[in-house]
Short mmCIF file of C-alpha atoms in Angstrom, two decimals:
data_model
loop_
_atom_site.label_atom_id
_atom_site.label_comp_id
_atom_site.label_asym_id
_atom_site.label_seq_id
_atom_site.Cartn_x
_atom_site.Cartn_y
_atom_site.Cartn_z
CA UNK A 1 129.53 110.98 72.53
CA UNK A 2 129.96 113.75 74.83
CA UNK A 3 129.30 113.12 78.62
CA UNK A 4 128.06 116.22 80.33
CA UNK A 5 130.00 116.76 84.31
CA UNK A 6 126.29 118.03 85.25
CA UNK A 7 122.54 117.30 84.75
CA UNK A 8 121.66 118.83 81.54
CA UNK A 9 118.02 120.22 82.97
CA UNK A 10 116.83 121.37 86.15
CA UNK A 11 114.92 118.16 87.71
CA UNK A 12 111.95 120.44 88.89
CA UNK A 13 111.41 121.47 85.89
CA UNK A 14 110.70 118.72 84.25
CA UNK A 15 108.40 117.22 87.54
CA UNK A 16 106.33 120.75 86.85
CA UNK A 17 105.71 119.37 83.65
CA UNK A 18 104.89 115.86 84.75
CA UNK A 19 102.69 117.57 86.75
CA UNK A 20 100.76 119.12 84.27
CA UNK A 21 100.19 116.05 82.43
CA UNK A 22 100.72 114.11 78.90
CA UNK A 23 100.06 117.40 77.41
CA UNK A 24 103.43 118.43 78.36
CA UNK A 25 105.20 114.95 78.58
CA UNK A 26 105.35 111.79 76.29
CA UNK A 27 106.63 108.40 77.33
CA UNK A 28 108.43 106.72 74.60
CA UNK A 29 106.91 103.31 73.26
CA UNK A 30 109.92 101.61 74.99
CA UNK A 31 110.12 103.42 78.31
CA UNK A 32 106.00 102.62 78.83
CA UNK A 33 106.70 98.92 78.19
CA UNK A 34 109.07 98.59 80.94
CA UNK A 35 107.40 101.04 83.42
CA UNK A 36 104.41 98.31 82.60
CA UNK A 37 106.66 95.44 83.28
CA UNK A 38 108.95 96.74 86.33
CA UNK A 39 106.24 99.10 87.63
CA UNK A 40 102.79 97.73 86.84
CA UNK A 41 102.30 101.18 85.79
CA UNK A 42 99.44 100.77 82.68
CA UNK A 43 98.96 104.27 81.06
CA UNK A 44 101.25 107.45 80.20
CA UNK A 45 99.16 109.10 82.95
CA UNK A 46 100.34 106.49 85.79
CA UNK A 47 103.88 107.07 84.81
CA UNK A 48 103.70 110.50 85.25
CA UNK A 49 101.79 110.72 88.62
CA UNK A 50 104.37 108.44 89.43
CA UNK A 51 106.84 110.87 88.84
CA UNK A 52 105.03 114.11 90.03
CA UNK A 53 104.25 112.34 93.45
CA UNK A 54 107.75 112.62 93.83
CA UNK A 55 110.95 109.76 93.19
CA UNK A 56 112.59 108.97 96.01
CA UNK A 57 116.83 108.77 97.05
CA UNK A 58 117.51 109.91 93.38
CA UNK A 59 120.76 110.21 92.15
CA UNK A 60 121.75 111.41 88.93
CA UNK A 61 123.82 108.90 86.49
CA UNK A 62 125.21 110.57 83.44
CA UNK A 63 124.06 113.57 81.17
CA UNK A 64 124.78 112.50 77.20
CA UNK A 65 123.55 113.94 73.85
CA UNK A 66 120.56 111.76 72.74
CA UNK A 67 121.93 108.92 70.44
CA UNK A 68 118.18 108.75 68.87
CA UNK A 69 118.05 112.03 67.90
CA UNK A 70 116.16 112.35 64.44
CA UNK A 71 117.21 115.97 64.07
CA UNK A 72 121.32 115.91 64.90
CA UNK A 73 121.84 119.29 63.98
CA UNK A 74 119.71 120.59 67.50
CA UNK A 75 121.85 119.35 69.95
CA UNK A 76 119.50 117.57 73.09
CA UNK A 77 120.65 116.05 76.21
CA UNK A 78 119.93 113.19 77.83
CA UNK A 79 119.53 113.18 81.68
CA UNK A 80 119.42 110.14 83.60
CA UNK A 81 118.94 109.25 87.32
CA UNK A 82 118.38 106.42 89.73
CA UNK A 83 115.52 106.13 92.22
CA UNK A 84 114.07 104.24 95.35
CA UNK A 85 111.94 101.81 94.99
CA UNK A 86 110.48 100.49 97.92
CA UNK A 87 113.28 98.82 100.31
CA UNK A 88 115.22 96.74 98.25
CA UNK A 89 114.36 98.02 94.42
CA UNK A 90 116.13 101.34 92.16
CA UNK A 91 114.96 102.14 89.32
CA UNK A 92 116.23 103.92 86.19
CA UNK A 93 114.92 106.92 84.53
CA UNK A 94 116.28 109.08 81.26
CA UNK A 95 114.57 112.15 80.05
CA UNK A 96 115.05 115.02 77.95
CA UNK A 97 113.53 118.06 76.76
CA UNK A 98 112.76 118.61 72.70
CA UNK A 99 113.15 121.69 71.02
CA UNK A 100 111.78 120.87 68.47
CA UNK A 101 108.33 119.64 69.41
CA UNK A 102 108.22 121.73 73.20
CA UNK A 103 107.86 118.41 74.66
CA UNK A 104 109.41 116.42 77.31
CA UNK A 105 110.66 113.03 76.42
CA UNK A 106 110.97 109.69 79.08
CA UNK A 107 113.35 107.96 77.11
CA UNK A 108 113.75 105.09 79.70
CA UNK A 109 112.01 103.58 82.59
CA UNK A 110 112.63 100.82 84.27
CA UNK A 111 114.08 98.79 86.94
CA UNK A 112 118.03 99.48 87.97
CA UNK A 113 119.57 96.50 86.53
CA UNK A 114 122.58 96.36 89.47
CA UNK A 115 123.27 92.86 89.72
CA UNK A 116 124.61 93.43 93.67
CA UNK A 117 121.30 95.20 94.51
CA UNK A 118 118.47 92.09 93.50
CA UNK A 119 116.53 90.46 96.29
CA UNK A 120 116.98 86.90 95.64
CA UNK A 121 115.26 84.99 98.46
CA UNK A 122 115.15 81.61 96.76
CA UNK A 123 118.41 81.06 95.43
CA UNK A 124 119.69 81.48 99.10
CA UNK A 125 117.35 79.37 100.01
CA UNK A 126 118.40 76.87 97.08
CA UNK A 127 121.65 77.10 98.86
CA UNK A 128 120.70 75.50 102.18
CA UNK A 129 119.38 72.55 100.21
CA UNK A 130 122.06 71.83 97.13
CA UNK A 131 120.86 68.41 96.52
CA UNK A 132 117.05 69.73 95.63
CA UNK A 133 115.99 69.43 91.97
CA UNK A 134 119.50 67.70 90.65
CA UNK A 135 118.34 64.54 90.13
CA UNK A 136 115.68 66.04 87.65
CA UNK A 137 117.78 68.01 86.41
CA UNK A 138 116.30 71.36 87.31
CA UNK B 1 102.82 119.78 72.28
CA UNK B 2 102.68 120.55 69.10
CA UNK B 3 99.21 119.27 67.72
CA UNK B 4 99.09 116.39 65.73
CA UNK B 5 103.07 116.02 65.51
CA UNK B 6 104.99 112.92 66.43
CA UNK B 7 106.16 113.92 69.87
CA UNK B 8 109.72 113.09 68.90
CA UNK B 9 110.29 114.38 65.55
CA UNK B 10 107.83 116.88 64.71
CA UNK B 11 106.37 115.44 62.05
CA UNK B 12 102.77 115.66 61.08
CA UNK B 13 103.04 112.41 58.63
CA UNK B 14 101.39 110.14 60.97
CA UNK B 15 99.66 107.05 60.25
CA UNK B 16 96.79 105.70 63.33
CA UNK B 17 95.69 102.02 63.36
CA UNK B 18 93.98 100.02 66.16
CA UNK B 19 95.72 97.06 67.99
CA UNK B 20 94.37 94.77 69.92
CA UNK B 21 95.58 94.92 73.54
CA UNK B 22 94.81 93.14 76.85
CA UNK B 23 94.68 93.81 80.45
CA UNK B 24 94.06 92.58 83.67
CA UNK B 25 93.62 93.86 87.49
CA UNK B 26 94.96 91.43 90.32
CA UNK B 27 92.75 88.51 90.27
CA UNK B 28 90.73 89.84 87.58
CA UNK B 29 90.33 88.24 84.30
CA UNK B 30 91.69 89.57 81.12
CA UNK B 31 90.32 92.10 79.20
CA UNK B 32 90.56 92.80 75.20
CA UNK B 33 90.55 96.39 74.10
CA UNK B 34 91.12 98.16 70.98
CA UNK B 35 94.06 100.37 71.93
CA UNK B 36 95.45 103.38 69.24
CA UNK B 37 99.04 103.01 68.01
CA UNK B 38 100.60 105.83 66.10
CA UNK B 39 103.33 105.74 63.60
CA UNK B 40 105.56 108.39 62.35
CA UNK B 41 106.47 108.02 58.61
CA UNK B 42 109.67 110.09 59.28
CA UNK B 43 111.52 108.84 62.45
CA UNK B 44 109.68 105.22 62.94
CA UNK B 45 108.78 106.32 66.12
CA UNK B 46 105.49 104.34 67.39
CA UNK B 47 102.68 104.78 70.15
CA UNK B 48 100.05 106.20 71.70
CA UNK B 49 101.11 110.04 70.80
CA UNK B 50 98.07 111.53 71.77
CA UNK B 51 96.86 109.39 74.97
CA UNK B 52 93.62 108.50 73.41
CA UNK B 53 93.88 104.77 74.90
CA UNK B 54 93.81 106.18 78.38
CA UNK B 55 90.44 106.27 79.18
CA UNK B 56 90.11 102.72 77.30
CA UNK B 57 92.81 101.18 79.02
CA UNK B 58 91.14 102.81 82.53
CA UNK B 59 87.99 101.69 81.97
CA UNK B 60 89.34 97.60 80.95
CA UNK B 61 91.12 97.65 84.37
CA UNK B 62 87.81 98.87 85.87
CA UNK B 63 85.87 95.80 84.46
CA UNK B 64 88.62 93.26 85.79
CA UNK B 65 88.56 95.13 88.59
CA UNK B 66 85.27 94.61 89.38
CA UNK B 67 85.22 90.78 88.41
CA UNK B 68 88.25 90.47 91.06
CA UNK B 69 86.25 91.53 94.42
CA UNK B 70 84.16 88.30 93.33
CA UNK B 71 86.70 86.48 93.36
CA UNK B 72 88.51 87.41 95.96
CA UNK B 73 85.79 87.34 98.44
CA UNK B 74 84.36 83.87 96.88
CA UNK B 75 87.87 82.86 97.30
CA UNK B 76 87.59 83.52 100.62
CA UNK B 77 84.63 81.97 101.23
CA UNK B 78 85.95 78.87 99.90
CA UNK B 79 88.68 78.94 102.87
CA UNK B 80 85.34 79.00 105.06
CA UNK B 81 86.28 82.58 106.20
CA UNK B 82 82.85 84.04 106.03
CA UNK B 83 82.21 88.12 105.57
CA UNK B 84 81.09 88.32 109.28
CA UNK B 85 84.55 87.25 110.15
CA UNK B 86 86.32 89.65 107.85
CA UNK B 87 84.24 92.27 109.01
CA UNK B 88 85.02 91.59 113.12
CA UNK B 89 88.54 90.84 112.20
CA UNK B 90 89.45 93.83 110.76
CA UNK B 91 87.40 95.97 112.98
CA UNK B 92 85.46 96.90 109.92
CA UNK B 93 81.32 97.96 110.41
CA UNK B 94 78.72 95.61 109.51
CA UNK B 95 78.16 95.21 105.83
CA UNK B 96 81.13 96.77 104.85
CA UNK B 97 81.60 93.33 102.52
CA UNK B 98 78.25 93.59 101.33
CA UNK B 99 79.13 97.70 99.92
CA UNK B 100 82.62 96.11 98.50
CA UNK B 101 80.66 93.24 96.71
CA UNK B 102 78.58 96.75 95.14
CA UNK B 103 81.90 97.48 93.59
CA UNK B 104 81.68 101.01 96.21
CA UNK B 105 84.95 100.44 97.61
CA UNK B 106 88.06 103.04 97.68
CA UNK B 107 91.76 102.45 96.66
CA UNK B 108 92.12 101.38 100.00
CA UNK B 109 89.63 98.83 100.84
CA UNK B 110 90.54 97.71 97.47
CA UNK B 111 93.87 97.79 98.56
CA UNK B 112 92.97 95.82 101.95
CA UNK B 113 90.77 93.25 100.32
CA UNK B 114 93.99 92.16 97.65
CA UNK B 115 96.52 91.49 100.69
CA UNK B 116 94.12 89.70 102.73
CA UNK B 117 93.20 87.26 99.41
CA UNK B 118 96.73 87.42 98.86
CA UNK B 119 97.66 86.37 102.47
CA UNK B 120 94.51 85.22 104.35
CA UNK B 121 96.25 84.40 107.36
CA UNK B 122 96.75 87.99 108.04
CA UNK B 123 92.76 88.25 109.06
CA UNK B 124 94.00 85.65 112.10
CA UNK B 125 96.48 88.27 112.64
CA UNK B 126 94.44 91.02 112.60
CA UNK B 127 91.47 89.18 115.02
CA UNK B 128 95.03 89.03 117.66
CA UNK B 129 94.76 92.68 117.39
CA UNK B 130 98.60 92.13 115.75
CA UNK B 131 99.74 90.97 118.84
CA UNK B 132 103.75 90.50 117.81
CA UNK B 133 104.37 86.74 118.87
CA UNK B 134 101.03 85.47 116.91
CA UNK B 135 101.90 87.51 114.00
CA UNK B 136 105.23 85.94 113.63
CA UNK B 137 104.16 82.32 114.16
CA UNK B 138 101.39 83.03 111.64
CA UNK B 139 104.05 84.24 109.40
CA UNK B 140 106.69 81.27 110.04
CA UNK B 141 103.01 78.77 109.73
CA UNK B 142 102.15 80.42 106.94
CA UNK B 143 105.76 80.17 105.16
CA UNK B 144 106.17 76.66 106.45
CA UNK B 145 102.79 75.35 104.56
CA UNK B 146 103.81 77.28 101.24
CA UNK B 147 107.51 75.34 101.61
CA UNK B 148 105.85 71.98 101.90
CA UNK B 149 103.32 72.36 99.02
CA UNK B 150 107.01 73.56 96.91
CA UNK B 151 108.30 70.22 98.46
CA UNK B 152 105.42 68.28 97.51
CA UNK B 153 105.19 69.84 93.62
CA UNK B 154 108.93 68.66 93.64
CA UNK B 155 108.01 65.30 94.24
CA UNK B 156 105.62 64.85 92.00
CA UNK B 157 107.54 65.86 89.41
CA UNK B 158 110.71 64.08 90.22
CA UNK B 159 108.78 60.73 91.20
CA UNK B 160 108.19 57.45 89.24
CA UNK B 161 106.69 55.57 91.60
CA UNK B 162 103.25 53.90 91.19
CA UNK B 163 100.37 55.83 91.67
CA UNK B 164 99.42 53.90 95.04
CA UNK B 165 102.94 54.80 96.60
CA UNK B 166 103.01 58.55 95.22
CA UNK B 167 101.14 60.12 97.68
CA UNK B 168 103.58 59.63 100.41
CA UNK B 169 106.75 58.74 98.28
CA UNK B 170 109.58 61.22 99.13
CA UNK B 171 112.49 61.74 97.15
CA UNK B 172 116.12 60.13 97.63
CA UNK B 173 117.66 61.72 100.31
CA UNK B 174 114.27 61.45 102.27
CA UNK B 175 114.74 65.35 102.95
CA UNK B 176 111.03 66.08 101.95
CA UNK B 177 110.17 63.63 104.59
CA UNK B 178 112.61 65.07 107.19
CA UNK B 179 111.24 68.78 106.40
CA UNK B 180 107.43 67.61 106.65
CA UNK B 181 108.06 65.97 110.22
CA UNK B 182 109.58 68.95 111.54
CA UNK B 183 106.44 71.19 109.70
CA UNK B 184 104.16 68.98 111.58
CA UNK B 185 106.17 69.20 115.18
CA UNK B 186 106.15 72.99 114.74
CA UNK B 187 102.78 72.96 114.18
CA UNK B 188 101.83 70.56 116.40
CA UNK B 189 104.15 72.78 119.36
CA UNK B 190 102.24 75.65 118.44
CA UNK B 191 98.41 74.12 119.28
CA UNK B 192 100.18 72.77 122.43
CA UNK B 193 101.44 75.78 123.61
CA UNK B 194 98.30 77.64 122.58
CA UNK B 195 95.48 74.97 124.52
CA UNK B 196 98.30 73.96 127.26
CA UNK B 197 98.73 69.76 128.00
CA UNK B 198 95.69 68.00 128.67
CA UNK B 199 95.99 66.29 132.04
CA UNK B 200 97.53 62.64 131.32
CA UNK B 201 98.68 63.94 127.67
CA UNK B 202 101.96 62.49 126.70
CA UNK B 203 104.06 65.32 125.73
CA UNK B 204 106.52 64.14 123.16
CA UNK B 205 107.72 66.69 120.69
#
């Protein structure tokens, strides 16, 4: 699979189109359950005022040709970027644009899973008390 | 988009069926609605390819919604913090609880309302006019009470001690004890400081 050096599509472009609504944008069946899960976001519409309003401290990942794609002769790429969350949360987003249909495509939305970035509260302060929960076994 | 395509294929061999889907706002109960789920017969690919659960899904969050200002604000009531004192705490005009209980509140309030049934404390807060030293020791109270009732789950689970004994049993190491004596010294420091010694008090903390 081919890894691109840049972004395959110009990021405002594709926020114009989030702007303008599901008419223009479709969140994939996966990518909607996550943004539900990570981002309490319920509807197709939430996701994408969530994106129009603007993602914060992105950074782009990779750019790859979409593994999916049910039409390999039309070659599509797959952009994908990292966002701010809040303080201590990033989250994950991968788009693309169809030729085929004229739509945009969020392939993926969810949280960052960076094991060195999670705010874990309790296990440090399981740490202070070791002894806690062992004799049940917890 | 193309009309009546699958949104990631093309295809116009689509199949529609309802599915049963629930939803809830935060402290609201769930709701059942009949959402739309599309399927392409060429790439597999299923959902809602047209957004015609939107304004279904929308209007099931509105009717948990509503249920929740109930029960937040009975909530609320239950912790004997009346309307009158939400409404002076916050600075907020007269009846302002009595329009929210109307369901005519904005994000905001709605917003507002959620943190302070998530974190009632915060209205103490809030009648300090935030003043920084209160609004920490609420904090550390607040955290403190939340770490003993953790404590106290733990030893109910972990106990086997008759029922007479289980109230105050602690576990092993006695640390549940240790940690609810030094709750109780905090808390008791913090009423001291707050009303000063009475004359002839014994101080010993």
């Amino acid at each position: 699979m081919a890894t691109m050096r840049n972004p395959g599509y110009t990021y405002r472009d594709f926020v114009s189109a989030c702007k303008k609504g599901v008419s223009d944008v479709y969140v994939i069946k996966g990518a909607m359950k996550t943004a539900k899960e990570d981002f309490e976001l319920k509807t197709q519409g939430d996701v994408l005022k969530f994106i129009a309003r603007g993602l914060e401290k992105l950074e782009w990942v990779n750019t790859k040709d979409w593994e999916n794609n049910p039409n390999p002769t039309i070659k599509i790429l797959v952009d994908a970027y990292t966002f701010a969350h809040g303080v201590t949360r990033r989250g994950y987003i991968a788009f693309l644009f169809n030729n085929v249909t004229s739509m945009w495509l969020v392939k993926s939305f969810r949280n960052n899973e960076d094991p060195g970035g999670k705010f874990k509260p309790f296990e440090a302060l399981g740490n202070l008390f070791p002894d806690v929960g062992k004799e049940s076994g917890e | 988009m193309m009309n009546n395509s699958c949104p990631v294929c093309g295809s116009t061999d689509l199949k529609e069926k309802g599915v049963t889907e629930k939803i809830k706002a935060p402290y609201g109960p769930e709701i059942s609605f009949e959402a739309i789920e599309n399927t392409c017969s060429v790439c597999g690919e299923e959902g809602d390819f047209f957004n015609k659960s939107e304004d279904l899904i929308l209007s099931a969050l509105r009717e948990s919604t509503e249920v929740s200002i109930d029960t937040i604000l009975n909530s609320l009531n239950g912790l004997e913090i009346s309307n009158a004192y939400f409404e002076r705490a916050l600075r907020l005009p007269p009846r302002t609880l009595a329009r929210w209980k109307n369901k005519k509140l904005s994000a905001s309030s709605l917003a507002l309302l959620r943190m302070v049934g998530t974190y009632p404390w915060l209205l103490e807060v809030a009648d300090r006019d935030f003043e920084p030293r209160f609004a920490g020791e609420s904090l550390l109270g607040a955290a403190l009470d939340k770490f003993k009732d953790l404590l106290t789950a733990h030893k109910t689970v972990t106990t086997t001690l008759p029922d007479q004994v289980s109230t105050v049993v602690e576990n092993q190491n006695g640390m549940c004890l240790q940690l609810s004596a030094v709750i109780s010294k905090i808390k008791a420091a913090k009423v001291l400081e707050r009303r000063g010694p009475v004359e002839g008090e014994l101080v010993r903390l």
